[in-house]
Short mmCIF file of C-alpha atoms and ligand atoms in Angstrom, two decimals:
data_model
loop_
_atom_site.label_atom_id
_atom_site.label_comp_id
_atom_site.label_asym_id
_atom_site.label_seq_id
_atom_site.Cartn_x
_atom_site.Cartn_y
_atom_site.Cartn_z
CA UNK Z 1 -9.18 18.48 9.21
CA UNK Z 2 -9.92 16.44 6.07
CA UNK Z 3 -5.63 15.35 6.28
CA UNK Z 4 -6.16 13.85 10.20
CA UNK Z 5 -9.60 12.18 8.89
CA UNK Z 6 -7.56 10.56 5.79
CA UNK Z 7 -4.91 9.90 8.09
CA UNK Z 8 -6.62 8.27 10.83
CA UNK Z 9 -8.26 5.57 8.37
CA UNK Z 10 -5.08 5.06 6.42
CA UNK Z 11 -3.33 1.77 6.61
CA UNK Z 12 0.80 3.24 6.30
CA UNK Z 13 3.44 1.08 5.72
CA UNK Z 14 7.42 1.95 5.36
CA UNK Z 15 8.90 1.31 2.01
CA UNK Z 16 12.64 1.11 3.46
CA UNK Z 17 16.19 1.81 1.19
CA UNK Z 18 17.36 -1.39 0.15
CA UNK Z 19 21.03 -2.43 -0.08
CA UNK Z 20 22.78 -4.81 -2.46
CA UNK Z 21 25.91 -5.80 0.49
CA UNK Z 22 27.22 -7.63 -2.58
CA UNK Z 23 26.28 -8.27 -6.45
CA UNK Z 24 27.40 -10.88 -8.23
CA UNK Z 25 26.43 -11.36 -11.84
CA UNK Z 26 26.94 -14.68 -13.43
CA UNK Z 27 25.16 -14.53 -16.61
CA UNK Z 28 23.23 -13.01 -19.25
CA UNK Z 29 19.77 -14.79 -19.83
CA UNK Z 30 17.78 -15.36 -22.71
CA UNK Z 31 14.82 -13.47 -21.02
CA UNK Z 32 16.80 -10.31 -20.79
CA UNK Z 33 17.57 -10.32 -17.29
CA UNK Z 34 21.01 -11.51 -15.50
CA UNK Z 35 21.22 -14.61 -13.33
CA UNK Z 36 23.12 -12.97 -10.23
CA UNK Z 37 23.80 -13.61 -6.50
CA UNK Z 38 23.36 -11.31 -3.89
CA UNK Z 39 22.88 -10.21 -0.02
CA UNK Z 40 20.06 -7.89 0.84
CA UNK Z 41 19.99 -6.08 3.85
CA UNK Z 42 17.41 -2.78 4.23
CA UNK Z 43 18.06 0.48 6.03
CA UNK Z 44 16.14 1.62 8.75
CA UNK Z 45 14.40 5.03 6.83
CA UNK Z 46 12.98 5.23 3.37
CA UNK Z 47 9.79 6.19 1.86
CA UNK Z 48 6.08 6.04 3.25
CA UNK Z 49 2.82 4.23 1.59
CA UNK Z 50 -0.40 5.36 3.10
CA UNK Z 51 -3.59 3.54 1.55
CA UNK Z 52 -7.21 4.42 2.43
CA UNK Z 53 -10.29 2.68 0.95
CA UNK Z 54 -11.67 5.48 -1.90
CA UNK Z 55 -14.60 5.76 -3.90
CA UNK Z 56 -12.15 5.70 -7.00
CA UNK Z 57 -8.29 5.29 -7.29
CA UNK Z 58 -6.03 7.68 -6.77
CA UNK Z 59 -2.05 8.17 -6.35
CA UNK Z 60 -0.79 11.10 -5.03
CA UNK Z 61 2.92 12.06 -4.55
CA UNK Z 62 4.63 14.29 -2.01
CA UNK Z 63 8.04 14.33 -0.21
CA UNK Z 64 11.65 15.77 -0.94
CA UNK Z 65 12.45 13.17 -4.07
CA UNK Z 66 8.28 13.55 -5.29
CA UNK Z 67 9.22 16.27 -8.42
CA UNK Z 68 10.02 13.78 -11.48
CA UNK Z 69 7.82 10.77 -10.70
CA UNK Z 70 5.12 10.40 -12.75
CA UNK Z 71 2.02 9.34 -10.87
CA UNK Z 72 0.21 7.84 -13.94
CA UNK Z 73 -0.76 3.59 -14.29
CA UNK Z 74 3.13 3.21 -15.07
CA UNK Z 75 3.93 4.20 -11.64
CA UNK Z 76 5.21 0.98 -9.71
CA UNK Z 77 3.24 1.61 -6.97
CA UNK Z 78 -0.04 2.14 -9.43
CA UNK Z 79 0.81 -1.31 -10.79
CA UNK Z 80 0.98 -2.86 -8.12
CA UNK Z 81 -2.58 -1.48 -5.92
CA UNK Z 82 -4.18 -2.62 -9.71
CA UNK Z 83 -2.51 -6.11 -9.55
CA UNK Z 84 -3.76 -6.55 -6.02
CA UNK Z 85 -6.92 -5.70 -6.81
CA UNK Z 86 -7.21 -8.04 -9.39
CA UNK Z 87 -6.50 -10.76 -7.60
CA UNK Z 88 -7.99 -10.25 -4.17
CA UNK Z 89 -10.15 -7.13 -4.18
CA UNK Z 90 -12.18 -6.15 -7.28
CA UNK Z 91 -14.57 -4.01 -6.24
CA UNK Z 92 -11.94 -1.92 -4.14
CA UNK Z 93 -10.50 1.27 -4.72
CA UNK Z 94 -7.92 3.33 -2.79
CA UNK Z 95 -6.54 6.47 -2.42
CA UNK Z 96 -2.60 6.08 -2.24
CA UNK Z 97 -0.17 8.47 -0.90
CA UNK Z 98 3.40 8.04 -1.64
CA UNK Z 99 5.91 10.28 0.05
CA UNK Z 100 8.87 9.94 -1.20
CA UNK Z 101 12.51 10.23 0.25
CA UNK Z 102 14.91 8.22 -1.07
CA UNK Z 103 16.37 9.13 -4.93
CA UNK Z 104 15.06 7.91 -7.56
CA UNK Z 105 16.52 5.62 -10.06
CA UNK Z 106 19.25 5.41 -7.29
CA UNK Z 107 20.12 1.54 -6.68
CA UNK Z 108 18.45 1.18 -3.29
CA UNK Z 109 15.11 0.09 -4.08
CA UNK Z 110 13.05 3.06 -4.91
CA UNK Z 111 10.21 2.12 -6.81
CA UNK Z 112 10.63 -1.93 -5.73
CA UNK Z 113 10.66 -0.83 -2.41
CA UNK Z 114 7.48 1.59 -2.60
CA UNK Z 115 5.84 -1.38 -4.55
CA UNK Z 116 5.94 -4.25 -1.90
CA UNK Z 117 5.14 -1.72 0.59
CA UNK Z 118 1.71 -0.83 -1.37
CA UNK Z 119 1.27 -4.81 -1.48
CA UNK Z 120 1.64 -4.88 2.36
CA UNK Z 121 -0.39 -2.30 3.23
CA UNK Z 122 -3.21 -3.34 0.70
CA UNK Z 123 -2.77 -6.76 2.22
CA UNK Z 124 -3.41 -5.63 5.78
CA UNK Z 125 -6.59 -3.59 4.57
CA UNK Z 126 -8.06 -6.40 3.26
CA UNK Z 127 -6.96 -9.03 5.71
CA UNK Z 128 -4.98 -11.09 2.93
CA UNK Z 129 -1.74 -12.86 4.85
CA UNK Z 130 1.74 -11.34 4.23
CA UNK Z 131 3.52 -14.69 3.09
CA UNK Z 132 0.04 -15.76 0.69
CA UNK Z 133 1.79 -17.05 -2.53
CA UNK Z 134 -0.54 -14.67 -4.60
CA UNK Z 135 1.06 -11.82 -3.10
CA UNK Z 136 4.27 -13.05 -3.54
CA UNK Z 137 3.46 -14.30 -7.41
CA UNK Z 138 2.26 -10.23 -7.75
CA UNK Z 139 5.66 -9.05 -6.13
CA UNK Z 140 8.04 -11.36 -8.89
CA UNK Z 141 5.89 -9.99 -11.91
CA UNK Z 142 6.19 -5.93 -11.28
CA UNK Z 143 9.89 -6.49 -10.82
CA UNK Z 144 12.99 -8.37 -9.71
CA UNK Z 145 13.81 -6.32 -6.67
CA UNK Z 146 10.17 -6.77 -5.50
CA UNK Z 147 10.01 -9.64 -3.19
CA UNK Z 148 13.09 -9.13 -1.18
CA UNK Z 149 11.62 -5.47 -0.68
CA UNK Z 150 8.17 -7.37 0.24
CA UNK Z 151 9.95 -10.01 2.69
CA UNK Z 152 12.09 -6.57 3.62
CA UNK Z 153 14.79 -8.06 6.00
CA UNK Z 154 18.22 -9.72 4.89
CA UNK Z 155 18.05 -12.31 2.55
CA UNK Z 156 20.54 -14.09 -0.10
CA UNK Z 157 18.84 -13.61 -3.54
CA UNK Z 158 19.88 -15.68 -6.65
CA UNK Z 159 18.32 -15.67 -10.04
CA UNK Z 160 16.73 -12.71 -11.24
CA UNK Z 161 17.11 -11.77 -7.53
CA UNK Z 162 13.87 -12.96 -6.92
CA UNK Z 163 14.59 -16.42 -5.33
CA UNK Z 164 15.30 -15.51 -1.71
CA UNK Z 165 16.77 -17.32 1.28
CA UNK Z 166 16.80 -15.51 4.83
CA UNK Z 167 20.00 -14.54 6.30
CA UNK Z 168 21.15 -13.22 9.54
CA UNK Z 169 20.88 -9.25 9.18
CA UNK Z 170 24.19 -6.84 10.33
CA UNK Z 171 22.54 -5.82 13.21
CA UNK Z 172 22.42 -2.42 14.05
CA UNK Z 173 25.86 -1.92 12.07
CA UNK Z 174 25.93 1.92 11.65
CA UNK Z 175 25.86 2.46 7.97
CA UNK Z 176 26.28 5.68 6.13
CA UNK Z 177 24.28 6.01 2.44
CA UNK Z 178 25.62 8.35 0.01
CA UNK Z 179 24.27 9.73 -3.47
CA UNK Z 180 26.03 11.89 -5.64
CA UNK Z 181 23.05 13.17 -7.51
CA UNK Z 182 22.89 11.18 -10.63
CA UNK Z 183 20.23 8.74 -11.97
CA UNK Z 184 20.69 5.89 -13.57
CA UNK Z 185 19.14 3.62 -15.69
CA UNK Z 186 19.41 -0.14 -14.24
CA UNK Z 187 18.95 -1.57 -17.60
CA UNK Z 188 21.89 0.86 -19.28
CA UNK Z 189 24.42 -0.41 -16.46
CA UNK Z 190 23.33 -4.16 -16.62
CA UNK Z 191 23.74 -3.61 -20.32
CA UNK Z 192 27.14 -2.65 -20.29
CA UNK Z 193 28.42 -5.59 -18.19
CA UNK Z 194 31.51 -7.11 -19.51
CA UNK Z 195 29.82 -10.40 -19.43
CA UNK Z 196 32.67 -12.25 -17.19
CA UNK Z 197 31.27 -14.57 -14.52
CA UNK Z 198 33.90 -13.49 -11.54
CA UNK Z 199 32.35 -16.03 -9.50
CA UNK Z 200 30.12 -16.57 -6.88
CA UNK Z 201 29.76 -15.51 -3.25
CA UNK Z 202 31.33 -16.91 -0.54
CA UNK Z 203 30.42 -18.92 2.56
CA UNK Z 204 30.61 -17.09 6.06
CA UNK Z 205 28.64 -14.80 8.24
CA UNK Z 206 26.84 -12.31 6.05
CA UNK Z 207 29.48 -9.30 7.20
CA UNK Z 208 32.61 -11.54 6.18
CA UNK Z 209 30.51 -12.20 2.70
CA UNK Z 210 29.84 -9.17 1.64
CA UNK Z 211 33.47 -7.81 2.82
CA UNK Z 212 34.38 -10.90 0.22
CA UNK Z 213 32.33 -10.08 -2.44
CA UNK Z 214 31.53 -7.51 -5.07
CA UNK Z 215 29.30 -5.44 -6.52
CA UNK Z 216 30.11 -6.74 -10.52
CA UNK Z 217 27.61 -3.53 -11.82
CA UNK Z 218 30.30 -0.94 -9.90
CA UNK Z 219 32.57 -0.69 -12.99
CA UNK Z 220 29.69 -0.41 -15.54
CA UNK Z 221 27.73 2.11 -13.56
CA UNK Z 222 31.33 4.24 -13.17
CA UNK Z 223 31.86 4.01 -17.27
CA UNK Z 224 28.24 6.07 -17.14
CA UNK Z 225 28.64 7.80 -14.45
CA UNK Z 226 32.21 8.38 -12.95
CA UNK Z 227 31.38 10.47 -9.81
CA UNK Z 228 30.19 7.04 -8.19
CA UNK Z 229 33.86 6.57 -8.28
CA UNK Z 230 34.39 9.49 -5.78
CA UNK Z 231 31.75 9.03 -3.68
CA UNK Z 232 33.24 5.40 -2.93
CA UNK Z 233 36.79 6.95 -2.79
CA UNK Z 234 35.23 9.82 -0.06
CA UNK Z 235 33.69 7.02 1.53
CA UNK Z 236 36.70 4.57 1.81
CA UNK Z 237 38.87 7.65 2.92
CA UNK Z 238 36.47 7.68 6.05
CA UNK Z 239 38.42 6.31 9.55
CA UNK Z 240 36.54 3.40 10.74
CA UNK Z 241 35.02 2.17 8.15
CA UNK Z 242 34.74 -1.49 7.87
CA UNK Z 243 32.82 -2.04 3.88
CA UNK Z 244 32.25 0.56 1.03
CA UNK Z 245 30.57 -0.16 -1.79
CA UNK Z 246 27.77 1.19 -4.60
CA UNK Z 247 24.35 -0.64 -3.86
CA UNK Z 248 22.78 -2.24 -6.90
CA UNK Z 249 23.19 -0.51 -10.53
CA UNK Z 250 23.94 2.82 -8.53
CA UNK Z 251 24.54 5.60 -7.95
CA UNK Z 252 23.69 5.28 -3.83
CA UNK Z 253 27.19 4.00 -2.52
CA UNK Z 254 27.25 2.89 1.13
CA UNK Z 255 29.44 2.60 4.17
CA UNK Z 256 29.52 0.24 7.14
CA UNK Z 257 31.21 1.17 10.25
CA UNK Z 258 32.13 -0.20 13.46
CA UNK Z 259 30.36 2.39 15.76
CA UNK Z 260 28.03 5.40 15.78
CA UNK Z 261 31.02 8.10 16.05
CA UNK Z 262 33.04 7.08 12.91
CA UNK Z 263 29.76 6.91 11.10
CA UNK Z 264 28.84 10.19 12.60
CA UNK Z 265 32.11 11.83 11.61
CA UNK Z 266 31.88 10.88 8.08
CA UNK Z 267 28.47 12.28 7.66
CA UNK Z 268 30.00 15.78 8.73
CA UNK Z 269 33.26 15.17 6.36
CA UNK Z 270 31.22 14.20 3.18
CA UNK Z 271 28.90 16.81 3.73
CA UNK Z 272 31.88 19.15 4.22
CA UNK Z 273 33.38 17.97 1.15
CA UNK Z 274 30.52 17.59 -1.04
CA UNK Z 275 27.48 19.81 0.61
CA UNK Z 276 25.00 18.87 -2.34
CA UNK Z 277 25.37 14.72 -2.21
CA UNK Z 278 22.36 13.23 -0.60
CA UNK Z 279 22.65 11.46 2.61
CA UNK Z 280 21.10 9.18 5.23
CA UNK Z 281 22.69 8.49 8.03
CA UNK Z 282 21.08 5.65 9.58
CA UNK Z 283 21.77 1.40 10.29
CA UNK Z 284 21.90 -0.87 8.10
CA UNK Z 285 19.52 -3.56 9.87
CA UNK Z 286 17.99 -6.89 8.78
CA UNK Z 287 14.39 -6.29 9.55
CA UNK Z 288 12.80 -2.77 10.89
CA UNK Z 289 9.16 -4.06 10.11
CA UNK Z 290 8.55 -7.31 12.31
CA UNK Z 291 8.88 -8.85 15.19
CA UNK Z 292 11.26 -11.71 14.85
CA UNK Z 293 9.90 -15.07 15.60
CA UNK Z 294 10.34 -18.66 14.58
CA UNK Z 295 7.72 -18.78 11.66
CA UNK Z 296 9.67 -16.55 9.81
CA UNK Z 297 12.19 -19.40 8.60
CA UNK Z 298 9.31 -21.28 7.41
CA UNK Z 299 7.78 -17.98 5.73
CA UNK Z 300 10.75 -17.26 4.13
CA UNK Z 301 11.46 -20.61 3.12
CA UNK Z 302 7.89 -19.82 1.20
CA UNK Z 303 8.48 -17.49 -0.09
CA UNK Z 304 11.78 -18.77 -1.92
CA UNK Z 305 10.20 -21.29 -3.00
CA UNK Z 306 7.63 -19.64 -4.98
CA UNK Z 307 9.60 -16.92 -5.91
CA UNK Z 308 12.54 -19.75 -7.79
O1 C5P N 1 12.91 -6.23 -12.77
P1 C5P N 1 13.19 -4.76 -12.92
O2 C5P N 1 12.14 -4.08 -13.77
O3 C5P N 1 13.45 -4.04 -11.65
O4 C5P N 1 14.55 -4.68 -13.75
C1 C5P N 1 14.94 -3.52 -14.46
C2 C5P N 1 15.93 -3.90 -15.55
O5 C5P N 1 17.17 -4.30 -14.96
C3 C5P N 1 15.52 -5.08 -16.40
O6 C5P N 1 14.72 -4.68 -17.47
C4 C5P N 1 16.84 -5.63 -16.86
O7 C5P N 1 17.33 -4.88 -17.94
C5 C5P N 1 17.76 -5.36 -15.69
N1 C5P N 1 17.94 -6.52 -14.80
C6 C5P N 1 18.70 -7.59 -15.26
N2 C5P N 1 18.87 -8.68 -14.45
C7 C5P N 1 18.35 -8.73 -13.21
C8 C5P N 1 17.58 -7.65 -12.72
C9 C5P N 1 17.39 -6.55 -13.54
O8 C5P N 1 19.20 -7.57 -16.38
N3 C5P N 1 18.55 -9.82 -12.45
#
């Protein structure tokens, strides 16, 4: 009874799995961070943010992936709802829910992803426009994966990641994400980059790009972890597969196929092969949260701008 009450005033937004098509690093920076080049695109399915005005905040976790996530002020999702707040809302206070599905520490957005959703949602409740530059200033300070996961369709991202320039999405492409059960640390594997600038990405659609391109953290992220190896090996052993790669610092390694059936197949053969790897089987799409219209250039243009 009291669920369906806090569920019919909640304002829920998706926090989908993000996808690095291709990661180029260029350079280390004096701030710590890596100038790098890269081509977001966002699954369909990923984790859920439900926020409902509270007398007092609260965060609460649930969901396959909620065991190991602390729900404490260090929580992304915690920093974030107190950074809105701040700025737009101080005499608010929200009860959060967070159910989480996607791996964490996994390369596909996790905690970035469950962040800009929290800003969207809070933004709705209080009426405060998706593209304001306050928002987007909020999403560049919690992290550098934070405002593609806010603008959450398929963007080119230089810098830190954080300066963003729409792209045209894949479509429905039928994608394939695989993790082999392993966390790890996206400072460890950005830390043990070789520190040679292989170049940057290449001109073309954004499929014939990222087919290009790289992911420069893959090697890295195999010296800590070498099962990412064999996931992208299983994957690449798939017929019909058109692009396999890791996604960000790893471990979540994806596959793009040509149609629904070869996807569908390799599901069934990597969970054959390897019943304990987590999976989700669904497209890899440019935008799954709004309607496409001819503002959004302009918006995104915005946003890039602010975010540089
Ligand atoms: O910004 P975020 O907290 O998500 O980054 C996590 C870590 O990943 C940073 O502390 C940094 O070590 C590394 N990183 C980097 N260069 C980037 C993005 C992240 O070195 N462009």
């Amino acid at each position: 009874m009291i669920d369906s009450i806090i569920e019919s005033v909640a304002t829920v937004e998706q926090a989908p799995a993000k996808l690095n098509l291709a990661l180029h690093v260029r350079a280390r920076r004096a701030d710590g961070y890596h100038d790098l080049e890269t081509l977001f695109a966002f699954a369909r399915d990923g984790d859920t943010i439900a926020v409902a005005p509270a007398a007092s905040a609260s965060l609460t976790i649930a969901g396959p992936f909620a065991t190991g996530l602390g729900a404490g002020p260090d929580n992304l999702v915690a920093r974030a709802a107190v950074a809105f707040c701040t700025a737009f809302a101080p005499a608010a206070a929200h009860a959060i829910t967070l159910t989480k599905r996607l791996p964490v520490a996994s390369g596909i957005g996790g905690g970035s992803a469950d962040a800009a959703a929290t800003l969207r949602a809070l933004a709705r409740l209080h009426g405060v426009p998706a593209d304001d530059g306050r928002l987007v200033a909020i999403a560049v300070a919690l992290g550098a994966d934070v405002p593609a996961c806010l603008y959450g369709r398929a963007c080119f991202g230089s810098g830190r990641g954080d300066s963003l320039v729409p792209l045209d999405g894949l479509g429905e492409m039928p994608a394939l994400l695989v993790n082999p059960g392993v966390a790890v640390s996206t400072a460890a594997v950005f830390a043990r980059w070789d520190g040679v600038d292989r170049g940057r990405l290449g001109e073309g659609d954004t499929l014939a790009r990222a087919i290009a391109g790289r992911n420069d953290l893959q090697p890295p992220a195999e010296a800590i972890a070498p099962v990412i190896a064999r996931a992208v090996a299983l994957l690449a052993a798939q017929p019909g597969v058109v692009l396999v790669r890791m996604s960000g610092s790893g471990a979540t390694c994806f596959a793009l196929f040509g149609d629904a059936a070869a996807r569908d197949a390799a599901d069934r053969a990597v969970a054959a092969t390897e019943p304990g790897w987590w999976r989700l089987r669904r497209g890899a799409i440019d935008n799954m949260m709004r309607k496409e219209g001819t503002g959004r250039s302009h918006r995104a243009a915005r946003l890039g701008a602010v975010a540089a």
